[in-house]
PDB file of C-alpha atoms and ligand atoms in Angstrom:
ATOM      1  CA  MET A   1      16.978   2.004  -7.711  1.00 82.00           C
ATOM      2  CA  ARG A   2      17.743  -1.968  -6.766  1.00 84.00           C
ATOM      3  CA  GLU A   3      21.455  -0.922  -7.173  1.00 90.00           C
ATOM      4  CA  ARG A   4      20.894   1.753  -4.788  1.00 93.00           C
ATOM      5  CA  ALA A   5      19.110  -0.478  -2.622  1.00 93.00           C
ATOM      6  CA  LYS A   6      21.854  -2.933  -2.641  1.00 94.00           C
ATOM      7  CA  GLU A   7      24.284  -0.507  -1.864  1.00 95.00           C
ATOM      8  CA  CYS A   8      22.744   1.163   1.011  1.00 96.00           C
ATOM      9  CA  LEU A   9      22.437  -2.934   2.511  1.00 96.00           C
ATOM     10  CA  SER A  10      26.126  -3.089   1.474  1.00 96.00           C
ATOM     11  CA  ARG A  11      26.855  -0.398   4.036  1.00 96.00           C
ATOM     12  CA  ALA A  12      24.284  -1.453   6.412  1.00 95.00           C
ATOM     13  CA  HIS A  13      26.053  -4.763   6.527  1.00 95.00           C
ATOM     14  CA  ALA A  14      29.682  -2.813   7.367  1.00 95.00           C
ATOM     15  CA  LEU A  15      28.316  -1.199  10.039  1.00 95.00           C
ATOM     16  CA  LEU A  16      25.786  -4.028  12.073  1.00 94.00           C
ATOM     17  CA  SER A  17      29.470  -5.824  11.509  1.00 93.00           C
ATOM     18  CA  ALA A  18      31.225  -3.224  13.689  1.00 93.00           C
ATOM     19  CA  GLY A  19      28.053  -3.755  16.395  1.00 87.00           C
ATOM     20  CA  ASP A  20      28.047  -0.317  18.471  1.00 92.00           C
ATOM     21  CA  GLU A  21      25.154   1.592  19.417  1.00 90.00           C
ATOM     22  CA  ALA A  22      25.940   4.589  17.226  1.00 92.00           C
ATOM     23  CA  SER A  23      26.694   1.553  14.099  1.00 95.00           C
ATOM     24  CA  ILE A  24      23.814  -0.059  14.449  1.00 95.00           C
ATOM     25  CA  ARG A  25      21.475   3.032  14.210  1.00 94.00           C
ATOM     26  CA  TYR A  26      23.514   4.114  11.260  1.00 96.00           C
ATOM     27  CA  ALA A  27      22.770   0.891   9.910  1.00 96.00           C
ATOM     28  CA  CYS A  28      18.938   1.267  10.424  1.00 95.00           C
ATOM     29  CA  LEU A  29      19.224   4.159   8.100  1.00 96.00           C
ATOM     30  CA  GLU A  30      20.676   2.205   5.348  1.00 96.00           C
ATOM     31  CA  ILE A  31      18.150  -0.693   5.484  1.00 96.00           C
ATOM     32  CA  CYS A  32      15.148   1.741   5.891  1.00 94.00           C
ATOM     33  CA  LEU A  33      16.595   3.424   3.357  1.00 94.00           C
ATOM     34  CA  ALA A  34      17.134   0.146   0.842  1.00 95.00           C
ATOM     35  CA  LEU A  35      13.070  -0.765   2.000  1.00 93.00           C
ATOM     36  CA  GLU A  36      11.930   2.496   0.927  1.00 90.00           C
ATOM     37  CA  LEU A  37      13.565   1.867  -2.416  1.00 91.00           C
ATOM     38  CA  LEU A  38      12.604  -1.427  -3.058  1.00 89.00           C
ATOM     39  CA  CYS A  39       8.968  -0.018  -2.754  1.00 84.00           C
ATOM     40  CA  TYR A  40       9.291   2.454  -5.052  1.00 84.00           C
ATOM     41  CA  GLU A  41      10.631  -0.211  -7.084  1.00 84.00           C
ATOM     42  CA  LYS A  42       7.171  -1.869  -6.913  1.00 80.00           C
ATOM     43  CA  LEU A  43       5.859   0.898  -7.596  1.00 78.00           C
ATOM     44  CA  GLU A  44       7.332   1.737 -10.683  1.00 78.00           C
ATOM     45  CA  ALA A  45       5.613  -0.912 -12.768  1.00 75.00           C
ATOM     46  CA  PHE A  46       2.280  -0.516 -11.591  1.00 73.00           C
ATOM     47  CA  ILE A  47       2.507   3.293 -11.842  1.00 70.00           C
ATOM     48  CA  VAL A  48       0.695   3.755 -15.547  1.00 68.00           C
ATOM     49  CA  ASP A  49      -2.938   2.075 -13.455  1.00 69.00           C
ATOM     50  CA  LEU A  50      -1.955   4.436 -10.491  1.00 69.00           C
ATOM     51  CA  PRO A  51      -2.881   8.373 -10.106  1.00 64.00           C
ATOM     52  CA  ILE A  52       0.466  10.102 -10.209  1.00 62.00           C
ATOM     53  CA  GLU A  53      -0.618  11.460  -6.580  1.00 63.00           C
ATOM     54  CA  LYS A  54       0.349   7.913  -5.395  1.00 58.00           C
ATOM     55  CA  ALA A  55       3.949   8.329  -6.776  1.00 62.00           C
ATOM     56  CA  SER A  56       4.432  10.585  -4.126  1.00 66.00           C
ATOM     57  CA  SER A  57       3.268   8.402  -1.274  1.00 62.00           C
ATOM     58  CA  TRP A  58       6.705   7.514   0.663  1.00 65.00           C
ATOM     59  CA  ARG A  59       4.910   4.899   3.114  1.00 76.00           C
ATOM     60  CA  PRO A  60       5.734   1.452   2.550  1.00 76.00           C
ATOM     61  CA  LYS A  61       2.109   0.738   4.010  1.00 76.00           C
ATOM     62  CA  ASP A  62       0.376   2.962   1.312  1.00 76.00           C
ATOM     63  CA  VAL A  63       2.202   1.989  -1.447  1.00 76.00           C
ATOM     64  CA  MET A  64       1.771  -1.854  -0.850  1.00 77.00           C
ATOM     65  CA  ALA A  65      -1.948  -0.998  -0.003  1.00 74.00           C
ATOM     66  CA  ALA A  66      -2.368   0.304  -3.581  1.00 73.00           C
ATOM     67  CA  ILE A  67      -0.511  -2.032  -5.539  1.00 73.00           C
ATOM     68  CA  LEU A  68      -2.681  -5.003  -3.587  1.00 73.00           C
ATOM     69  CA  GLU A  69      -5.748  -3.298  -5.073  1.00 70.00           C
ATOM     70  CA  LEU A  70      -4.422  -3.817  -8.060  1.00 69.00           C
ATOM     71  CA  ASP A  71      -3.419  -6.959  -7.890  1.00 70.00           C
ATOM     72  CA  PRO A  72      -3.888  -9.269  -4.869  1.00 68.00           C
ATOM     73  CA  ASP A  73      -1.125 -11.726  -5.610  1.00 70.00           C
ATOM     74  CA  ALA A  74       1.872  -8.823  -5.633  1.00 72.00           C
ATOM     75  CA  GLU A  75       2.876 -10.293  -2.257  1.00 72.00           C
ATOM     76  CA  GLN A  76       3.966 -13.246  -3.330  1.00 74.00           C
ATOM     77  CA  ASP A  77       7.306 -14.609  -4.245  1.00 72.00           C
ATOM     78  CA  MET A  78       7.435 -16.343  -7.588  1.00 71.00           C
ATOM     79  CA  LYS A  79       9.231 -18.968  -9.420  1.00 73.00           C
ATOM     80  CA  VAL A  80       8.890 -17.922 -13.363  1.00 68.00           C
ATOM     81  CA  THR A  81       8.861 -20.500 -15.779  1.00 70.00           C
ATOM     82  CA  PHE A  82       7.822 -21.057 -19.165  1.00 70.00           C
ATOM     83  CA  TRP A  83       7.886 -23.672 -21.802  1.00 70.00           C
ATOM     84  CA  LYS A  84       7.400 -24.115 -25.820  1.00 71.00           C
ATOM     85  CA  ASP A  85       4.579 -26.451 -26.648  1.00 68.00           C
ATOM     86  CA  ASP A  86       5.720 -29.152 -29.223  1.00 69.00           C
ATOM     87  CA  GLU A  87       4.534 -29.741 -32.887  1.00 70.00           C
ATOM     88  CA  GLY A  88       1.718 -32.513 -31.183  1.00 68.00           C
ATOM     89  CA  GLY A  89       0.553 -29.514 -28.622  1.00 66.00           C
ATOM     90  CA  LEU A  90       2.048 -30.876 -25.319  1.00 70.00           C
ATOM     91  CA  PRO A  91       3.922 -28.517 -22.926  1.00 67.00           C
ATOM     92  CA  GLY A  92       7.721 -28.821 -23.940  1.00 72.00           C
ATOM     93  CA  PRO A  93      10.816 -28.733 -21.583  1.00 74.00           C
ATOM     94  CA  GLU A  94      10.399 -26.124 -18.889  1.00 73.00           C
ATOM     95  CA  ILE A  95      12.780 -22.844 -18.889  1.00 73.00           C
ATOM     96  CA  THR A  96      13.239 -21.441 -15.211  1.00 73.00           C
ATOM     97  CA  LEU A  97      13.578 -17.089 -16.144  1.00 71.00           C
ATOM     98  CA  GLY A  98      14.553 -16.744 -12.772  1.00 72.00           C
ATOM     99  CA  GLU A  99      12.784 -16.071  -8.835  1.00 76.00           C
ATOM    100  CA  TYR A 100      11.269 -12.845  -7.549  1.00 77.00           C
ATOM    101  CA  LYS A 101      11.082 -12.259  -3.982  1.00 81.00           C
ATOM    102  CA  THR A 102       9.019  -9.786  -2.106  1.00 83.00           C
ATOM    103  CA  PHE A 103       7.812  -8.694   1.064  1.00 83.00           C
ATOM    104  CA  GLY A 104       4.298  -8.209   2.191  1.00 81.00           C
ATOM    105  CA  GLY A 105       2.274  -4.897   3.389  1.00 80.00           C
ATOM    106  CA  LYS A 106       1.985  -5.891   6.987  1.00 85.00           C
ATOM    107  CA  TRP A 107       5.707  -6.891   6.493  1.00 88.00           C
ATOM    108  CA  ALA A 108       6.858  -3.918   5.187  1.00 87.00           C
ATOM    109  CA  ASN A 109       5.169  -1.399   7.377  1.00 88.00           C
ATOM    110  CA  LYS A 110       6.285  -3.320  10.775  1.00 91.00           C
ATOM    111  CA  ALA A 111       9.897  -3.391   9.800  1.00 92.00           C
ATOM    112  CA  HIS A 112       9.605   0.368   8.726  1.00 91.00           C
ATOM    113  CA  ASN A 113       8.271   1.367  11.816  1.00 90.00           C
ATOM    114  CA  THR A 114      11.250  -1.225  13.765  1.00 92.00           C
ATOM    115  CA  LEU A 115      13.403   0.950  12.131  1.00 93.00           C
ATOM    116  CA  SER A 116      11.753   4.545  12.173  1.00 90.00           C
ATOM    117  CA  SER A 117      12.050   3.953  16.448  1.00 89.00           C
ATOM    118  CA  PHE A 118      16.060   3.999  16.017  1.00 90.00           C
ATOM    119  CA  LEU A 119      15.986   7.595  13.931  1.00 90.00           C
ATOM    120  CA  HIS A 120      14.492   9.355  16.418  1.00 86.00           C
ATOM    121  CA  ALA A 121      15.602  10.803  19.842  1.00 85.00           C
ATOM    122  CA  PRO A 122      13.893   9.220  22.311  1.00 83.00           C
ATOM    123  CA  THR A 123      10.961  11.228  24.122  1.00 85.00           C
ATOM    124  CA  LEU A 124      11.258  12.843  27.920  1.00 88.00           C
ATOM    125  CA  ASP A 125       8.707  10.070  28.679  1.00 87.00           C
ATOM    126  CA  ASP A 126      10.566   7.363  26.937  1.00 82.00           C
ATOM    127  CA  ASN A 127      14.096   7.950  29.399  1.00 81.00           C
ATOM    128  CA  ARG A 128      11.644   8.480  32.182  1.00 87.00           C
ATOM    129  CA  ASN A 129       9.982   5.093  31.994  1.00 86.00           C
ATOM    130  CA  GLY A 130      12.804   2.897  30.641  1.00 82.00           C
ATOM    131  CA  ARG A 131      10.992   2.628  26.982  1.00 81.00           C
ATOM    132  CA  ALA A 132      14.352   4.335  25.211  1.00 82.00           C
ATOM    133  CA  PRO A 133      14.617   2.020  22.098  1.00 82.00           C
ATOM    134  CA  ASN A 134      17.763  -0.175  22.439  1.00 85.00           C
ATOM    135  CA  PRO A 135      19.341  -1.108  18.928  1.00 86.00           C
ATOM    136  CA  ILE A 136      22.399  -3.490  20.563  1.00 88.00           C
ATOM    137  CA  ALA A 137      18.906  -4.920  22.367  1.00 86.00           C
ATOM    138  CA  LYS A 138      17.045  -4.997  19.113  1.00 89.00           C
ATOM    139  CA  LYS A 139      20.487  -6.414  16.979  1.00 90.00           C
ATOM    140  CA  ARG A 140      18.671  -9.673  15.620  1.00 92.00           C
ATOM    141  CA  SER A 141      15.635  -8.489  14.699  1.00 93.00           C
ATOM    142  CA  ILE A 142      17.320  -5.321  12.830  1.00 95.00           C
ATOM    143  CA  GLU A 143      19.415  -8.184  10.739  1.00 95.00           C
ATOM    144  CA  ASP A 144      16.268 -10.375  10.437  1.00 95.00           C
ATOM    145  CA  ILE A 145      14.872  -7.416   8.287  1.00 95.00           C
ATOM    146  CA  TYR A 146      18.483  -6.862   6.691  1.00 96.00           C
ATOM    147  CA  GLU A 147      18.707 -10.414   5.572  1.00 94.00           C
ATOM    148  CA  LYS A 148      15.015 -10.594   4.209  1.00 92.00           C
ATOM    149  CA  LEU A 149      15.677  -7.062   2.078  1.00 94.00           C
ATOM    150  CA  LEU A 150      19.161  -8.770   0.948  1.00 93.00           C
ATOM    151  CA  CYS A 151      17.577 -11.734  -0.503  1.00 89.00           C
ATOM    152  CA  ILE A 152      14.609  -9.906  -2.444  1.00 88.00           C
ATOM    153  CA  ALA A 153      17.428  -7.280  -3.591  1.00 89.00           C
ATOM    154  CA  SER A 154      19.897 -10.667  -5.219  1.00 86.00           C
ATOM    155  CA  SER A 155      16.473 -11.989  -6.757  1.00 81.00           C
ATOM    156  CA  ASN A 156      16.923 -11.663 -10.794  1.00 73.00           C
ATOM    157  CA  ILE A 157      13.775 -10.509 -11.383  1.00 70.00           C
ATOM    158  CA  THR A 158      12.500  -7.262  -9.922  1.00 67.00           C
ATOM    159  CA  SER A 159       8.979  -7.428 -11.056  1.00 66.00           C
ATOM    160  CA  VAL A 160       5.872  -9.748 -11.968  1.00 65.00           C
ATOM    161  CA  ARG A 161       3.138  -8.168 -14.076  1.00 61.00           C
ATOM    162  CA  TYR A 162       0.773 -10.131 -15.365  1.00 58.00           C
ATOM    163  CA  SER A 163      -1.308  -9.024 -18.159  1.00 55.00           C
ATOM    164  CA  PRO A 164      -4.744 -10.037 -16.316  1.00 58.00           C
ATOM    165  CA  SER A 165      -8.092  -8.894 -17.338  1.00 68.00           C
ATOM    166  CA  ILE A 166      -8.790  -5.588 -16.161  1.00 72.00           C
ATOM    167  CA  VAL A 167     -11.640  -3.802 -15.347  1.00 77.00           C
ATOM    168  CA  ASN A 168     -12.090  -0.161 -15.475  1.00 78.00           C
ATOM    169  CA  PHE A 169     -14.942   2.753 -15.240  1.00 82.00           C
ATOM    170  CA  GLU A 170     -14.800   6.329 -14.400  1.00 86.00           C
ATOM    171  CA  CYS A 171     -15.444   7.940 -11.254  1.00 89.00           C
ATOM    172  CA  SER A 172     -18.056   9.775 -10.987  1.00 89.00           C
ATOM    173  CA  GLU A 173     -17.025  12.169  -8.620  1.00 89.00           C
ATOM    174  CA  CYS A 174     -13.110  13.210 -10.123  1.00 89.00           C
ATOM    175  CA  HIS A 175     -13.509  11.283 -13.452  1.00 87.00           C
ATOM    176  CA  ALA A 176     -10.150   9.640 -12.917  1.00 85.00           C
ATOM    177  CA  LYS A 177     -10.151   6.485 -14.689  1.00 83.00           C
ATOM    178  CA  ILE A 178     -10.172   3.151 -11.297  1.00 83.00           C
ATOM    179  CA  LYS A 179      -8.743   0.218 -12.941  1.00 78.00           C
ATOM    180  CA  ARG A 180      -8.855  -2.811 -10.887  1.00 77.00           C
ATOM    181  CA  LYS A 181      -7.561  -6.782 -11.987  1.00 72.00           C
ATOM    182  CA  ASP A 182     -10.591  -8.487 -12.507  1.00 72.00           C
ATOM    183  CA  ALA A 183      -9.880 -11.753 -10.549  1.00 66.00           C
ATOM    184  CA  GLY A 184      -8.572  -9.625  -7.634  1.00 67.00           C
ATOM    185  CA  LEU A 185     -12.107  -8.131  -7.367  1.00 71.00           C
ATOM    186  CA  ILE A 186     -13.754 -10.945  -5.755  1.00 70.00           C
ATOM    187  CA  HIS A 187     -11.715 -10.083  -2.558  1.00 70.00           C
ATOM    188  CA  HIS A 188     -13.380  -7.118  -2.577  1.00 74.00           C
ATOM    189  CA  LYS A 189     -16.472  -5.759  -1.501  1.00 83.00           C
ATOM    190  CA  SER A 190     -15.541  -2.238  -2.399  1.00 86.00           C
ATOM    191  CA  VAL A 191     -13.066  -0.450  -4.530  1.00 86.00           C
ATOM    192  CA  GLU A 192     -11.525   3.078  -3.866  1.00 87.00           C
ATOM    193  CA  CYS A 193     -10.974   5.730  -6.452  1.00 87.00           C
ATOM    194  CA  PHE A 194      -7.533   6.362  -5.645  1.00 80.00           C
ATOM    195  CA  LYS A 195      -7.641  10.149  -6.675  1.00 83.00           C
ATOM    196  CA  CYS A 196     -10.799  11.259  -4.941  1.00 87.00           C
ATOM    197  CA  LYS A 197     -11.283   8.303  -2.153  1.00 88.00           C
ATOM    198  CA  ALA A 198     -14.771   7.857  -3.053  1.00 91.00           C
ATOM    199  CA  LEU A 199     -16.326   4.170  -2.819  1.00 92.00           C
ATOM    200  CA  TYR A 200     -17.758   1.972  -4.666  1.00 91.00           C
ATOM    201  CA  LEU A 201     -19.486  -0.743  -3.675  1.00 90.00           C
ATOM    202  CA  VAL A 202     -18.721  -3.879  -6.522  1.00 87.00           C
ATOM    203  CA  GLU A 203     -21.537  -6.553  -7.376  1.00 86.00           C
ATOM    204  CA  ARG A 204     -20.827  -9.530  -9.538  1.00 79.00           C
ATOM    205  CA  THR A 205     -23.291 -10.524 -11.468  1.00 77.00           C
ATOM    206  CA  GLY A 206     -23.651 -13.252 -14.357  1.00 73.00           C
ATOM    207  CA  ASP A 207     -22.911 -10.670 -17.279  1.00 71.00           C
ATOM    208  CA  GLY A 208     -20.089  -8.371 -15.454  1.00 75.00           C
ATOM    209  CA  VAL A 209     -19.045  -6.154 -13.090  1.00 79.00           C
ATOM    210  CA  TYR A 210     -20.917  -3.536 -11.646  1.00 84.00           C
ATOM    211  CA  PHE A 211     -19.454  -0.699  -9.539  1.00 87.00           C
ATOM    212  CA  THR A 212     -22.457   1.442  -7.373  1.00 89.00           C
ATOM    213  CA  LEU A 213     -21.369   4.997  -5.688  1.00 92.00           C
ATOM    214  CA  LYS A 214     -21.525   4.341  -1.515  1.00 92.00           C
ATOM    215  CA  GLU A 215     -24.069   7.447  -0.709  1.00 92.00           C
ATOM    216  CA  ALA A 216     -25.384   9.216   1.835  1.00 91.00           C
ATOM    217  CA  GLY A 217     -28.340  11.631   2.332  1.00 91.00           C
ATOM    218  CA  PHE A 218     -28.710  14.562   4.519  1.00 91.00           C
ATOM    219  CA  ARG A 219     -31.096  17.205   4.403  1.00 94.00           C
ATOM    220  CA  CYS A 220     -30.471  21.022   4.360  1.00 95.00           C
ATOM    221  CA  VAL A 221     -30.668  23.236   7.918  1.00 94.00           C
ATOM    222  CA  SER A 222     -31.727  25.906   5.486  1.00 94.00           C
ATOM    223  CA  CYS A 223     -34.457  24.671   3.120  1.00 96.00           C
ATOM    224  CA  GLY A 224     -35.074  20.893   4.139  1.00 94.00           C
ATOM    225  CA  GLY A 225     -34.544  19.845   0.398  1.00 94.00           C
ATOM    226  CA  LEU A 226     -33.185  16.695   0.566  1.00 95.00           C
ATOM    227  CA  ASN A 227     -29.226  16.037  -1.020  1.00 94.00           C
ATOM    228  CA  VAL A 228     -27.456  13.184  -1.663  1.00 93.00           C
ATOM    229  CA  VAL A 229     -23.304  12.537  -1.692  1.00 92.00           C
ATOM    230  CA  GLY A 230     -20.892  10.378  -1.923  1.00 91.00           C
ATOM    231  CA  GLN A 231     -20.353   8.496   1.402  1.00 91.00           C
ATOM    232  CA  HIS A 232     -16.574  10.182   0.934  1.00 91.00           C
ATOM    233  CA  MET A 233     -17.573  13.452   1.519  1.00 91.00           C
ATOM    234  CA  LEU A 234     -18.784  12.754   5.358  1.00 90.00           C
ATOM    235  CA  LYS A 235     -15.954  14.213   6.937  1.00 90.00           C
ATOM    236  CA  HIS A 236     -15.986  16.446  10.111  1.00 91.00           C
ATOM    237  CA  GLY A 237     -15.851  20.043   9.445  1.00 92.00           C
ATOM    238  CA  LYS A 238     -16.701  19.996   5.825  1.00 92.00           C
ATOM    239  CA  GLU A 239     -18.666  22.587   3.664  1.00 94.00           C
ATOM    240  CA  ILE A 240     -21.369  20.931   1.624  1.00 94.00           C
ATOM    241  CA  SER A 241     -23.643  23.429  -1.069  1.00 95.00           C
ATOM    242  CA  CYS A 242     -27.332  22.331  -1.351  1.00 95.00           C
ATOM    243  CA  ASN A 243     -28.160  21.287  -4.208  1.00 93.00           C
ATOM    244  CA  LYS A 244     -31.303  23.100  -4.193  1.00 94.00           C
ATOM    245  CA  CYS A 245     -30.564  26.669  -2.380  1.00 96.00           C
ATOM    246  CA  SER A 246     -27.031  26.741  -2.163  1.00 94.00           C
ATOM    247  CA  PHE A 247     -26.952  26.967   1.233  1.00 95.00           C
ATOM    248  CA  LYS A 248     -23.519  25.950   2.732  1.00 95.00           C
ATOM    249  CA  ASN A 249     -24.160  23.026   5.036  1.00 95.00           C
ATOM    250  CA  THR A 250     -21.150  21.787   7.524  1.00 94.00           C
ATOM    251  CA  ILE A 251     -20.940  18.098   8.143  1.00 92.00           C
ATOM    252  CA  VAL A 252     -20.571  17.385  11.643  1.00 91.00           C
ATOM    253  CA  ARG A 253     -19.844  14.269  13.800  1.00 87.00           C
ATOM    254  CA  SER A 254     -22.069  14.017  16.907  1.00 85.00           C
ATOM    255  CA  TRP A 255     -22.101  11.961  19.922  1.00 87.00           C
ATOM    256  CA  ALA A 256     -24.725   9.357  20.859  1.00 86.00           C
ATOM    257  CA  VAL A 257     -25.726   7.616  23.981  1.00 90.00           C
ATOM    258  CA  LEU A 258     -26.814   3.752  23.410  1.00 88.00           C
ATOM    259  CA  ALA A 259     -28.554   1.853  26.169  1.00 88.00           C
ATOM    260  CA  LYS A 260     -26.081  -1.175  26.771  1.00 80.00           C
ATOM    261  CA  ARG A 261     -27.326  -4.958  25.657  1.00 71.00           C
TER     262      ARG A 261
HETATM  263 ZN1   ZN B 301     -12.710   9.686  -7.859  1.00 80.51          ZN
HETATM  264 ZN1   ZN B 302     -31.279  23.966   0.903  1.00 80.51          ZN
END
């Protein structure tokens, strides 16, 4: 994928150099493809820990969010070095393997939106209000994205994965395996099942990490029995069968009026 990303960037370079509006627009397409290819390259390194459904997600924002859940350091540039301890147990000379360059999720999302804005015809409203995206006026921003991606594609290490301590448990709702880097859980109050979107509260105690499904309760409109379901099930229009009488209850969002304080 990296080689294909480099080919896209090479074509983008020629198009940006031409400098006319049509060429810059085509350059945006090539840069956008390079960004997506580099995103998929990252995804590949993490795919064993993600459900296969995630692999069909194409938006850089989704890809990076999934990766960061597994490894909060995944958007850091790194220099990879190692050394061998000498006979006395002291570190020997450092050997540098190379550099790993990457982008953050926010940057990738913004870059993707910027590039995509030039790949569609302006709407009638855009034309009327003089808001039609102009690739020539934004050339500097497009070049900045190109340069960052070129720097990433040229770094000699394509992915870095430590073998961190991984915590895993089975989702009680869909039985998928949920895996997270132990150290990363310090930053999260909850984790989401990638497959069914069930949310679990994270609680860290002296003897380990515990996950509790976020639940919500409602009374069946037919028999009045209490039903407790995962909070992720509460979506407007969703039908949930009562666990006592099997009546199909429909979840609806409702409006409320509150006194302003
Ligand atoms: Zn699940
Ligand atoms: Zn019922």
